[in-house]
Amino acid sequence: MRTWILISALLAVAPARAQTEADRMSEQEKAQLREKLRQFKALPLDEQARIQANVARWRALPPEEKARVRQNLDAFQKLSPEERQKLLTQWREFQKLTPEQRQELRQQMRQYLRANPERRRQMMENIRTWRSMTREQREMMRQRLREMRERRGK
């Protein structure tokens, strides 16, 4: 991923600046970049367009957002392969949610992030408890919560 960002960034900068960047690269780095560029050009046009659109979105981000994205990418790369795979699986599951479900999950996360330290600690404890439950225990808990909501709504 970083390679595509590098290629796109080099393609996007002014020619003089691109030359300066290229001058700083070792021959091995230049060869790797040329190979990545060949791979990029070999991609279907729709994939090239998708990458270019992503680069345009990247360039439009404010500096603080770019810094946040870089931090997230660095943190992701520091994860073990198993943790990365787990996170990717969770992302794919998130993508399967309806827009309404995604919005609800985002709202819950915002609440978590705004919560005071004791509330965050309690929320994390609740999550740990939930994860330790069996599927049957979770379903029983869901049923109890539904019943509680119904009683409150009456």
XYZ file of C-alpha atoms in Angstrom:
154
model
C 0.000 0.000 0.000
C 2.743 2.438 0.897
C 4.395 1.676 -2.425
C 1.303 2.808 -4.304
C 1.192 5.944 -2.207
C 4.860 6.573 -2.985
C 4.370 6.012 -6.705
C 1.301 8.202 -6.769
C 3.015 10.881 -4.730
C 6.000 10.905 -7.056
C 3.703 11.050 -10.064
C 1.773 13.907 -8.495
C 4.647 16.208 -7.550
C 6.057 18.804 -9.891
C 8.698 17.383 -12.273
C 11.551 19.307 -10.637
C 10.552 18.066 -7.194
C 10.126 14.519 -8.515
C 13.662 14.709 -9.908
C 14.959 15.888 -6.512
C 13.166 12.966 -4.824
C 14.607 10.568 -7.392
C 18.115 11.954 -6.852
C 17.906 10.987 -3.170
C 16.928 7.396 -3.924
C 19.422 4.560 -4.156
C 19.658 2.625 -7.408
C 17.893 -0.293 -5.751
C 15.030 1.980 -4.648
C 14.800 3.437 -8.154
C 14.684 -0.051 -9.674
C 11.951 -1.081 -7.226
C 9.982 2.059 -8.036
C 10.316 1.445 -11.785
C 9.029 -2.096 -11.265
C 6.077 -0.827 -9.234
C 5.355 1.725 -11.957
C 5.387 -1.061 -14.585
C 2.991 -3.039 -12.380
C 0.746 0.015 -12.049
C 0.660 0.545 -15.811
C -0.179 -3.152 -16.290
C -3.282 -2.816 -14.101
C -6.696 -2.546 -15.745
C -7.680 1.051 -16.438
C -10.490 0.961 -13.873
C -8.018 -0.111 -11.174
C -5.599 2.634 -12.212
C -8.475 5.124 -12.031
C -9.426 3.863 -8.561
C -5.856 4.322 -7.339
C -5.643 7.778 -8.879
C -8.948 8.747 -7.243
C -7.577 7.559 -3.891
C -4.468 9.670 -4.443
C -6.634 12.702 -5.225
C -8.600 12.095 -2.014
C -5.314 11.767 -0.122
C -3.994 15.054 -1.504
C -7.223 16.806 -0.505
C -6.914 15.735 3.137
C -5.799 18.347 5.657
C -2.340 17.746 7.193
C -3.741 16.618 10.563
C -5.907 13.998 8.857
C -2.927 12.758 6.840
C -0.949 12.470 10.077
C -3.772 10.442 11.641
C -3.898 8.112 8.626
C -0.121 7.623 8.755
C -0.291 6.835 12.486
C -3.036 4.289 11.868
C -1.057 2.684 9.052
C 2.086 2.527 11.211
C 0.099 1.000 14.070
C -1.447 -1.550 11.691
C 1.962 -2.545 10.345
C 3.260 -3.093 13.883
C 0.537 -5.661 14.553
C 1.313 -9.342 14.344
C 0.052 -11.118 11.212
C -2.694 -12.729 13.297
C -3.815 -9.373 14.681
C -3.797 -7.847 11.205
C -5.901 -10.701 9.868
C -8.344 -10.348 12.749
C -8.661 -6.614 12.120
C -9.191 -7.158 8.383
C -11.876 -9.736 9.150
C -13.595 -7.291 11.490
C -13.406 -4.596 8.788
C -15.011 -6.927 6.252
C -17.770 -7.711 8.748
C -18.280 -3.981 9.324
C -18.597 -3.481 5.567
C -21.443 -6.025 5.504
C -23.525 -3.951 7.937
C -26.345 -1.782 6.684
C -25.707 1.973 6.661
C -27.983 2.282 9.698
C -26.052 -0.380 11.618
C -22.755 1.277 10.733
C -24.055 4.629 11.937
C -25.226 3.079 15.215
C -21.820 1.456 15.726
C -20.060 4.749 14.976
C -22.304 6.524 17.465
C -21.492 3.943 20.122
C -17.778 4.414 19.442
C -18.108 8.189 19.735
C -19.841 7.724 23.071
C -17.055 5.430 24.190
C -14.360 7.891 23.180
C -16.116 10.761 24.949
C -16.777 8.787 28.106
C -14.903 9.533 31.275
C -12.110 7.134 32.292
C -14.304 5.153 34.708
C -17.020 4.774 32.075
C -14.417 3.651 29.507
C -13.052 1.123 31.980
C -16.561 -0.200 32.594
C -17.262 -0.368 28.866
C -14.055 -2.339 28.283
C -14.957 -4.703 31.104
C -18.393 -5.194 29.540
C -16.764 -5.985 26.204
C -14.416 -8.511 27.814
C -17.361 -10.142 29.577
C -19.363 -10.254 26.347
C -16.473 -11.843 24.444
C -16.063 -14.511 27.103
C -19.717 -15.565 26.805
C -20.902 -18.468 24.716
C -23.281 -17.859 21.828
C -26.173 -19.090 23.983
C -25.242 -16.776 26.851
C -25.078 -13.840 24.479
C -28.493 -14.636 23.061
C -29.926 -14.845 26.587
C -28.387 -11.462 27.383
C -29.827 -9.963 24.206
C -33.249 -11.279 25.146
C -32.990 -9.757 28.642
C -31.964 -6.416 27.170
C -34.908 -6.490 24.740
C -37.266 -7.216 27.629
C -35.775 -4.381 29.696
C -36.198 -1.948 26.792
C -39.799 -3.050 26.288
C -40.585 -2.500 29.991
C -39.013 0.942 29.907
C -40.914 1.830 26.754
C -44.297 1.008 28.315
